[in-house]
Amino acid sequence: MDLLHPVAAGIDIHRDTLVVTIRKAEGSTRGWKETRTFGTFADDLQALVDWLNEHEVPLVAIESTGVMWKPVYRRLSAPGSRTVWLINPNHCKAVPGRKTDVKDSEWLAQLVQFGLVMPSFVPDCAQMQLRELVRLRKQLVNDHSRQTNRIIRDLESHGIKLSSVLSDVMGKSGYAMVKALLSGDKSPEQIADLARGKLRSKRAQIIRAVSATLDATSRFTIGVKLALREGLDEQLKALDAHIEQLLEPMRKQVEQLLEVPGLQRTIVAALLAEIGPDMSVFRSADALASWTGLSPGNCRSAGKNRDVGCRRGSHWVRIFLTQAAWAVSRSRKTFWGRKFATLAARTGRKQAIVAIARKMLVVIYYMLRDGQPYRELGASYTPPAQVTSRIRYHMTQLRQLGIDISLTGPKAA
């Protein structure tokens, strides 16, 4: 094997300790190595930096361990210092039965020296901040949904059947009715009068749905959950405002991606937070799809390809893109809707939606890389390769029936 990096360091990261090994190649000998253990406080990290500077280490590899790698990475990758590689733990496993912290750091340094591992994508500071906010927003949205479901469940357990009459129990009308129920001094008729718009035609049903009573304890517990839900509403508004501030430098890319069917503003913000606006960090669209876990795994043995499903990747991107894919799959007037219907008939809806998500990611890649606007192909679009294939297929069928024809349109290859 070729020695690519004569001097490198590997760091095995834990919550309270960092085991660091420096390896130096010296001519034809086995070289020199030294291992030290550091703490994880700020002064310990400075001592680590001083030691690396003393030995003039240009390349450091650290293992991606939970969130514990982040302060180490930020401290070591200060501008003008050295190159820091974040390594996927699955790519640097040691031989079973020979695992210690010291051996792990030595093994990591050795792998890096010979180029046997590749660094993971780590975004810049601004993108990391945006990513943190977007992921927090997704978590709060999930919490918001949980509180809504808990409120509906509590109402059902006491015979309040609003969910059987209202499509959205926590919509404007439903929310007002729930607040009235918690007050404890409104009659079913008064609660039904709070209905808005088309719901007024269901007045008799609403009166029946809210005829049951809530005791004081139930009103208190539902009120607590409703207050938590209202608090989450306020936090989400504050988060959205902060996210918009961080998106300001990427306004052009945001407006560009909003042209793609199925991509709402929250999804666009999430995608830019995860993959960033600069596509030069990914060598190709296929590399980006592989990184996000939207590419099928490759398992070929004895000349046969085995179905192993999609690879593991960034589940956040997969969540947001499949959400967009489900939205666009309902439109039969777009290329995406027709493509989904075609794939779903052959592979099933779940596999088809992953395929649509991957195709959308490829489109996003080229839009961001080339700065091109989105162009809708339409439901009737057929790729040229498929046109040629269909012509060839039907001509073969006609020849088998003894019919010979000549083409006046596109030629069959």
Short mmCIF file of C-alpha atoms in Angstrom, two decimals:
data_model
loop_
_atom_site.label_atom_id
_atom_site.label_comp_id
_atom_site.label_asym_id
_atom_site.label_seq_id
_atom_site.Cartn_x
_atom_site.Cartn_y
_atom_site.Cartn_z
CA MET A 1 0.00 0.00 0.00
CA ASP A 2 1.11 3.55 -0.72
CA LEU A 3 1.79 5.87 2.18
CA LEU A 4 -0.26 8.99 1.46
CA HIS A 5 0.19 10.93 4.70
CA PRO A 6 3.56 10.47 6.46
CA VAL A 7 2.35 12.23 9.63
CA ALA A 8 -1.16 11.78 10.98
CA ALA A 9 -3.02 11.45 14.26
CA GLY A 10 -6.03 9.40 15.32
CA ILE A 11 -8.32 10.30 18.23
CA ASP A 12 -10.60 7.87 20.06
CA ILE A 13 -13.27 10.08 21.64
CA HIS A 14 -15.15 9.46 24.88
CA ARG A 15 -17.18 11.70 27.15
CA ASP A 16 -14.35 12.38 29.62
CA THR A 17 -11.20 11.28 27.78
CA LEU A 18 -9.51 11.59 24.40
CA VAL A 19 -6.96 8.92 23.49
CA VAL A 20 -4.65 10.38 20.83
CA THR A 21 -1.98 8.61 18.80
CA ILE A 22 0.50 10.36 16.48
CA ARG A 23 2.17 8.22 13.80
CA LYS A 24 5.20 9.31 11.78
CA ALA A 25 6.71 7.34 8.93
CA GLU A 26 10.52 7.36 8.94
CA GLY A 27 12.16 5.88 5.85
CA SER A 28 11.86 2.11 5.49
CA THR A 29 11.46 1.50 9.22
CA ARG A 30 8.16 1.02 10.99
CA GLY A 31 8.30 4.66 12.03
CA TRP A 32 7.52 6.41 15.28
CA LYS A 33 4.32 6.66 17.27
CA GLU A 34 3.25 8.11 20.59
CA THR A 35 -0.04 7.90 22.46
CA ARG A 36 -1.36 10.28 25.11
CA THR A 37 -4.64 10.67 26.95
CA PHE A 38 -6.31 14.06 27.39
CA GLY A 39 -9.44 15.28 29.13
CA THR A 40 -12.36 16.94 27.34
CA PHE A 41 -12.54 20.32 29.09
CA ALA A 42 -11.52 23.52 27.27
CA ASP A 43 -8.03 23.62 28.81
CA ASP A 44 -7.53 19.93 27.96
CA LEU A 45 -8.39 20.61 24.33
CA GLN A 46 -5.88 23.46 24.28
CA ALA A 47 -3.21 21.10 25.65
CA LEU A 48 -4.08 18.67 22.83
CA VAL A 49 -3.71 21.43 20.25
CA ASP A 50 -0.32 22.43 21.68
CA TRP A 51 0.90 18.80 21.52
CA LEU A 52 -0.23 18.42 17.90
CA ASN A 53 1.44 21.72 17.00
CA GLU A 54 4.66 20.59 18.71
CA HIS A 55 4.83 17.56 16.41
CA GLU A 56 3.57 19.52 13.37
CA VAL A 57 0.69 17.14 12.66
CA PRO A 58 -1.09 18.27 9.44
CA LEU A 59 -3.91 15.70 9.48
CA VAL A 60 -6.08 14.48 12.37
CA ALA A 61 -8.81 11.83 12.16
CA ILE A 62 -11.59 11.63 14.74
CA GLU A 63 -14.37 9.10 15.02
CA SER A 64 -17.96 10.29 14.80
CA THR A 65 -19.18 9.46 18.32
CA GLY A 66 -22.62 10.88 19.15
CA VAL A 67 -22.22 14.64 19.68
CA MET A 68 -18.94 14.34 21.58
CA TRP A 69 -16.88 14.87 18.43
CA LYS A 70 -18.26 18.37 17.82
CA PRO A 71 -16.26 20.43 20.39
CA VAL A 72 -13.10 18.51 19.47
CA TYR A 73 -13.67 19.10 15.76
CA ARG A 74 -14.38 22.81 16.23
CA ARG A 75 -11.28 23.30 18.36
CA LEU A 76 -8.91 21.36 16.10
CA SER A 77 -10.20 22.72 12.79
CA ALA A 78 -9.60 26.38 13.57
CA PRO A 79 -8.74 28.35 10.40
CA GLY A 80 -5.14 27.96 9.33
CA SER A 81 -4.38 25.11 11.74
CA ARG A 82 -4.70 21.62 10.23
CA THR A 83 -7.01 19.30 8.31
CA VAL A 84 -9.48 17.34 10.44
CA TRP A 85 -11.30 14.30 9.08
CA LEU A 86 -14.51 13.03 10.63
CA ILE A 87 -14.62 9.26 10.08
CA ASN A 88 -17.69 7.04 10.02
CA PRO A 89 -17.25 4.42 12.82
CA ASN A 90 -18.56 1.70 10.49
CA HIS A 91 -15.60 2.32 8.17
CA CYS A 92 -12.84 1.87 10.73
CA LYS A 93 -13.76 -1.11 12.88
CA ALA A 94 -10.77 -2.98 14.32
CA VAL A 95 -10.29 -6.74 14.37
CA PRO A 96 -12.63 -8.32 16.99
CA GLY A 97 -10.90 -9.27 20.22
CA ARG A 98 -8.21 -6.59 19.86
CA LYS A 99 -10.20 -3.53 20.85
CA THR A 100 -8.81 -1.03 23.35
CA ASP A 101 -8.86 2.76 23.32
CA VAL A 102 -5.16 2.91 22.53
CA LYS A 103 -5.40 0.39 19.68
CA ASP A 104 -8.45 2.21 18.30
CA SER A 105 -6.55 5.50 18.07
CA GLU A 106 -3.51 3.75 16.54
CA TRP A 107 -5.67 1.94 14.01
CA LEU A 108 -7.47 5.15 13.04
CA ALA A 109 -4.19 6.99 12.49
CA GLN A 110 -2.85 4.10 10.41
CA LEU A 111 -5.96 3.93 8.22
CA VAL A 112 -5.68 7.63 7.50
CA GLN A 113 -1.98 7.42 6.66
CA PHE A 114 -2.64 4.84 3.95
CA GLY A 115 -5.84 6.43 2.65
CA LEU A 116 -8.06 3.50 3.63
CA VAL A 117 -10.88 5.71 4.92
CA MET A 118 -12.57 8.80 3.56
CA PRO A 119 -13.76 11.84 5.53
CA SER A 120 -17.44 12.44 6.13
CA PHE A 121 -19.15 15.62 5.00
CA VAL A 122 -19.09 18.27 7.74
CA PRO A 123 -20.84 21.57 6.90
CA ASP A 124 -19.55 24.98 7.85
CA CYS A 125 -20.55 26.79 11.03
CA ALA A 126 -23.48 28.72 9.51
CA GLN A 127 -24.96 25.58 8.00
CA MET A 128 -24.48 23.68 11.25
CA GLN A 129 -26.47 26.35 13.07
CA LEU A 130 -29.25 26.19 10.48
CA ARG A 131 -29.24 22.40 10.68
CA GLU A 132 -29.57 22.53 14.47
CA LEU A 133 -32.58 24.86 14.24
CA VAL A 134 -34.30 22.84 11.50
CA ARG A 135 -33.90 19.58 13.39
CA LEU A 136 -35.18 21.21 16.59
CA ARG A 137 -38.18 22.48 14.66
CA LYS A 138 -38.95 18.98 13.41
CA GLN A 139 -38.74 17.64 16.97
CA LEU A 140 -41.07 20.37 18.25
CA VAL A 141 -43.54 19.66 15.44
CA ASN A 142 -43.56 16.02 16.53
CA ASP A 143 -44.10 17.10 20.15
CA HIS A 144 -46.93 19.37 18.98
CA SER A 145 -48.61 16.44 17.24
CA ARG A 146 -48.21 14.29 20.35
CA GLN A 147 -49.93 16.89 22.53
CA THR A 148 -52.77 17.16 20.00
CA ASN A 149 -53.23 13.38 19.97
CA ARG A 150 -53.20 13.27 23.77
CA ILE A 151 -55.91 15.92 23.98
CA ILE A 152 -58.08 14.08 21.45
CA ARG A 153 -57.52 10.79 23.28
CA ASP A 154 -58.56 12.35 26.61
CA LEU A 155 -61.70 13.81 25.05
CA GLU A 156 -62.57 10.42 23.55
CA SER A 157 -62.03 8.68 26.87
CA HIS A 158 -64.71 10.91 28.41
CA GLY A 159 -67.21 10.51 25.58
CA ILE A 160 -66.51 13.82 23.83
CA LYS A 161 -66.82 12.76 20.17
CA LEU A 162 -65.49 15.85 18.39
CA SER A 163 -63.09 13.74 16.34
CA SER A 164 -66.08 11.93 14.82
CA VAL A 165 -67.59 15.20 13.56
CA LEU A 166 -64.65 17.53 12.92
CA SER A 167 -61.89 16.69 10.45
CA ASP A 168 -59.48 18.85 12.48
CA VAL A 169 -60.28 18.89 16.19
CA MET A 170 -57.65 21.55 16.85
CA GLY A 171 -58.66 23.82 13.95
CA LYS A 172 -60.21 27.24 14.64
CA SER A 173 -63.67 25.90 15.38
CA GLY A 174 -62.44 22.81 17.23
CA TYR A 175 -59.97 24.81 19.33
CA ALA A 176 -62.70 27.22 20.43
CA MET A 177 -64.96 24.29 21.34
CA VAL A 178 -62.23 22.60 23.40
CA LYS A 179 -61.60 25.86 25.29
CA ALA A 180 -65.33 26.15 25.95
CA LEU A 181 -65.44 22.56 27.22
CA LEU A 182 -62.59 23.31 29.63
CA SER A 183 -64.38 26.35 31.03
CA GLY A 184 -67.11 24.02 32.33
CA ASP A 185 -69.90 26.62 32.10
CA LYS A 186 -71.05 26.26 28.48
CA SER A 187 -74.00 24.20 27.31
CA PRO A 188 -73.73 21.90 24.28
CA GLU A 189 -75.83 24.41 22.30
CA GLN A 190 -73.47 27.27 23.18
CA ILE A 191 -70.48 25.17 22.21
CA ALA A 192 -72.09 24.25 18.88
CA ASP A 193 -72.61 27.96 18.16
CA LEU A 194 -68.81 28.35 18.00
CA ALA A 195 -68.71 26.43 14.71
CA ARG A 196 -67.52 28.40 11.69
CA GLY A 197 -68.17 28.14 7.99
CA LYS A 198 -69.45 24.80 6.69
CA LEU A 199 -69.34 23.29 10.18
CA ARG A 200 -72.51 25.23 11.04
CA SER A 201 -74.45 22.73 8.98
CA LYS A 202 -73.35 20.04 11.48
CA ARG A 203 -74.78 21.82 14.50
CA ALA A 204 -76.99 18.91 15.56
CA GLN A 205 -74.07 16.47 15.34
CA ILE A 206 -71.79 18.78 17.33
CA ILE A 207 -74.40 19.07 20.10
CA ARG A 208 -74.52 15.28 20.36
CA ALA A 209 -70.70 15.04 20.28
CA VAL A 210 -70.19 17.44 23.24
CA SER A 211 -73.11 16.32 25.41
CA ALA A 212 -70.85 14.33 27.75
CA THR A 213 -69.34 16.11 30.75
CA LEU A 214 -65.77 16.54 31.97
CA ASP A 215 -64.95 16.39 35.68
CA ALA A 216 -62.63 18.97 37.27
CA THR A 217 -59.55 16.73 37.16
CA SER A 218 -60.03 15.93 33.47
CA ARG A 219 -60.48 19.63 32.65
CA PHE A 220 -57.24 20.35 34.51
CA THR A 221 -55.17 17.64 32.77
CA ILE A 222 -56.48 18.53 29.31
CA GLY A 223 -55.83 22.21 30.11
CA VAL A 224 -52.20 21.41 30.96
CA LYS A 225 -51.74 19.61 27.63
CA LEU A 226 -53.44 22.44 25.77
CA ALA A 227 -51.12 24.97 27.45
CA LEU A 228 -48.11 22.88 26.42
CA ARG A 229 -49.42 22.83 22.86
CA GLU A 230 -49.90 26.60 22.87
CA GLY A 231 -46.37 27.04 24.22
CA LEU A 232 -45.04 24.91 21.36
CA ASP A 233 -46.94 27.15 18.91
CA GLU A 234 -45.06 30.17 20.24
CA GLN A 235 -41.71 28.39 20.16
CA LEU A 236 -42.30 27.30 16.56
CA LYS A 237 -43.03 30.88 15.54
CA ALA A 238 -39.79 32.04 17.15
CA LEU A 239 -37.86 29.21 15.47
CA ASP A 240 -39.31 30.05 12.06
CA ALA A 241 -38.21 33.66 12.43
CA HIS A 242 -34.68 32.60 13.40
CA ILE A 243 -34.50 30.12 10.52
CA GLU A 244 -35.52 32.85 8.06
CA GLN A 245 -32.64 35.00 9.28
CA LEU A 246 -30.13 32.23 8.64
CA LEU A 247 -31.66 31.55 5.23
CA GLU A 248 -31.18 35.16 4.08
CA PRO A 249 -27.74 34.49 2.48
CA MET A 250 -29.33 31.60 0.54
CA ARG A 251 -32.41 33.50 -0.63
CA LYS A 252 -31.64 32.78 -4.30
CA GLN A 253 -31.41 29.02 -3.72
CA VAL A 254 -34.58 29.08 -1.60
CA GLU A 255 -36.61 30.78 -4.33
CA GLN A 256 -35.11 28.43 -6.89
CA LEU A 257 -36.10 25.25 -5.02
CA LEU A 258 -39.60 26.53 -4.23
CA GLU A 259 -40.37 26.07 -7.94
CA VAL A 260 -40.15 22.28 -7.54
CA PRO A 261 -43.58 20.71 -6.91
CA GLY A 262 -43.94 19.31 -3.40
CA LEU A 263 -41.19 21.47 -1.87
CA GLN A 264 -42.68 23.79 0.73
CA ARG A 265 -40.63 26.47 2.43
CA THR A 266 -40.01 24.38 5.56
CA ILE A 267 -38.78 21.45 3.45
CA VAL A 268 -36.52 23.72 1.37
CA ALA A 269 -35.01 25.13 4.56
CA ALA A 270 -34.46 21.61 5.88
CA LEU A 271 -32.78 20.44 2.65
CA LEU A 272 -30.45 23.44 2.52
CA ALA A 273 -29.60 22.86 6.18
CA GLU A 274 -28.72 19.22 5.55
CA ILE A 275 -26.98 19.23 2.15
CA GLY A 276 -26.09 22.91 1.86
CA PRO A 277 -26.26 25.15 -1.24
CA ASP A 278 -22.79 24.15 -2.52
CA MET A 279 -22.92 20.91 -4.47
CA SER A 280 -19.16 20.84 -5.11
CA VAL A 281 -18.74 18.89 -1.85
CA PHE A 282 -20.41 15.91 -3.55
CA ARG A 283 -18.63 14.47 -6.57
CA SER A 284 -21.89 13.55 -8.32
CA ALA A 285 -25.66 13.30 -7.92
CA ASP A 286 -25.25 9.58 -7.23
CA ALA A 287 -22.80 10.36 -4.43
CA LEU A 288 -25.31 12.73 -2.85
CA ALA A 289 -28.10 10.13 -3.13
CA SER A 290 -25.83 7.54 -1.54
CA TRP A 291 -24.93 9.92 1.31
CA THR A 292 -28.60 10.53 2.05
CA GLY A 293 -29.45 6.81 2.02
CA LEU A 294 -31.73 7.02 -1.01
CA SER A 295 -29.64 4.72 -3.19
CA PRO A 296 -30.06 0.94 -3.22
CA GLY A 297 -27.26 -1.04 -1.63
CA ASN A 298 -24.85 -2.90 -3.89
CA CYS A 299 -24.48 -6.60 -3.06
CA ARG A 300 -23.15 -8.65 -5.97
CA SER A 301 -21.90 -12.19 -5.41
CA ALA A 302 -21.33 -15.12 -7.79
CA GLY A 303 -22.50 -12.98 -10.68
CA LYS A 304 -25.87 -12.24 -9.07
CA ASN A 305 -27.23 -8.98 -7.69
CA ARG A 306 -28.99 -9.41 -4.35
CA ASP A 307 -31.74 -7.09 -3.18
CA VAL A 308 -30.43 -5.49 0.03
CA GLY A 309 -32.61 -2.38 0.17
CA CYS A 310 -31.39 1.17 0.59
CA ARG A 311 -28.14 2.04 2.27
CA ARG A 312 -27.99 3.79 5.61
CA GLY A 313 -27.52 7.53 5.31
CA SER A 314 -28.79 10.87 6.53
CA HIS A 315 -32.26 9.94 7.76
CA TRP A 316 -33.14 13.63 8.10
CA VAL A 317 -32.89 14.23 4.35
CA ARG A 318 -34.84 11.05 3.71
CA ILE A 319 -37.63 12.19 6.05
CA PHE A 320 -38.05 15.57 4.36
CA LEU A 321 -37.74 14.28 0.80
CA THR A 322 -40.21 11.44 1.25
CA GLN A 323 -42.62 13.97 2.75
CA ALA A 324 -42.26 16.07 -0.40
CA ALA A 325 -42.54 12.98 -2.60
CA TRP A 326 -45.84 11.97 -1.00
CA ALA A 327 -47.18 15.48 -1.60
CA VAL A 328 -46.23 15.57 -5.28
CA SER A 329 -47.34 11.98 -5.92
CA ARG A 330 -50.98 13.07 -5.56
CA SER A 331 -50.75 15.36 -8.58
CA ARG A 332 -51.57 13.54 -11.80
CA LYS A 333 -50.82 16.61 -13.91
CA THR A 334 -47.06 16.54 -13.21
CA PHE A 335 -44.25 14.27 -14.32
CA TRP A 336 -43.79 13.17 -10.71
CA GLY A 337 -47.40 12.08 -10.26
CA ARG A 338 -47.41 9.96 -13.37
CA LYS A 339 -43.98 8.49 -12.60
CA PHE A 340 -45.16 7.53 -9.12
CA ALA A 341 -48.27 5.83 -10.50
CA THR A 342 -46.15 3.86 -12.97
CA LEU A 343 -43.62 2.76 -10.35
CA ALA A 344 -46.25 1.98 -7.71
CA ALA A 345 -48.03 -0.40 -10.07
CA ARG A 346 -44.81 -2.34 -10.55
CA THR A 347 -42.99 -2.14 -7.20
CA GLY A 348 -45.55 -1.01 -4.63
CA ARG A 349 -46.19 2.41 -3.11
CA LYS A 350 -43.41 2.38 -0.51
CA GLN A 351 -40.62 1.53 -2.92
CA ALA A 352 -42.07 3.93 -5.48
CA ILE A 353 -42.05 6.86 -3.05
CA VAL A 354 -38.37 6.26 -2.23
CA ALA A 355 -37.59 6.21 -5.96
CA ILE A 356 -39.45 9.51 -6.44
CA ALA A 357 -37.59 11.03 -3.49
CA ARG A 358 -34.28 10.02 -5.05
CA LYS A 359 -35.24 11.47 -8.44
CA MET A 360 -36.25 14.72 -6.76
CA LEU A 361 -32.88 14.83 -4.98
CA VAL A 362 -31.06 14.41 -8.30
CA VAL A 363 -33.07 17.30 -9.78
CA ILE A 364 -32.24 19.45 -6.73
CA TYR A 365 -28.55 18.58 -7.11
CA TYR A 366 -28.38 19.80 -10.71
CA MET A 367 -30.48 22.88 -9.99
CA LEU A 368 -28.13 23.95 -7.19
CA ARG A 369 -24.96 22.95 -9.05
CA ASP A 370 -25.80 24.67 -12.34
CA GLY A 371 -28.06 27.43 -11.06
CA GLN A 372 -30.81 26.36 -13.47
CA PRO A 373 -34.54 26.92 -12.87
CA TYR A 374 -36.95 24.02 -12.55
CA ARG A 375 -38.64 22.88 -15.75
CA GLU A 376 -41.82 20.83 -15.44
CA LEU A 377 -41.90 18.05 -18.05
CA GLY A 378 -45.59 17.29 -17.70
CA ALA A 379 -47.50 14.06 -17.22
CA SER A 380 -47.26 13.12 -20.90
CA TYR A 381 -43.46 13.33 -21.07
CA THR A 382 -41.64 10.18 -22.14
CA PRO A 383 -37.83 10.03 -22.03
CA PRO A 384 -36.22 9.55 -25.49
CA ALA A 385 -34.67 6.25 -24.41
CA GLN A 386 -38.12 4.90 -23.55
CA VAL A 387 -39.52 6.11 -26.89
CA THR A 388 -36.85 4.16 -28.77
CA SER A 389 -37.38 1.11 -26.57
CA ARG A 390 -41.14 1.13 -27.13
CA ILE A 391 -40.72 1.49 -30.90
CA ARG A 392 -38.32 -1.44 -30.97
CA TYR A 393 -40.66 -3.57 -28.83
CA HIS A 394 -43.76 -2.93 -30.96
CA MET A 395 -41.86 -3.46 -34.22
CA THR A 396 -40.69 -6.83 -32.93
CA GLN A 397 -44.28 -7.74 -32.03
CA LEU A 398 -45.49 -6.77 -35.51
CA ARG A 399 -42.76 -8.77 -37.23
CA GLN A 400 -43.73 -11.84 -35.23
CA LEU A 401 -47.23 -11.40 -36.61
CA GLY A 402 -45.86 -11.26 -40.16
CA ILE A 403 -46.35 -7.51 -40.58
CA ASP A 404 -43.49 -5.40 -41.94
CA ILE A 405 -43.70 -1.60 -41.58
CA SER A 406 -41.41 1.36 -42.22
CA LEU A 407 -40.87 4.21 -39.77
CA THR A 408 -41.70 7.82 -40.64
CA GLY A 409 -41.05 9.21 -37.15
CA PRO A 410 -38.10 8.70 -34.76
CA LYS A 411 -35.89 5.82 -35.83
CA ALA A 412 -35.60 2.73 -33.64
CA ALA A 413 -32.03 2.19 -32.51
#
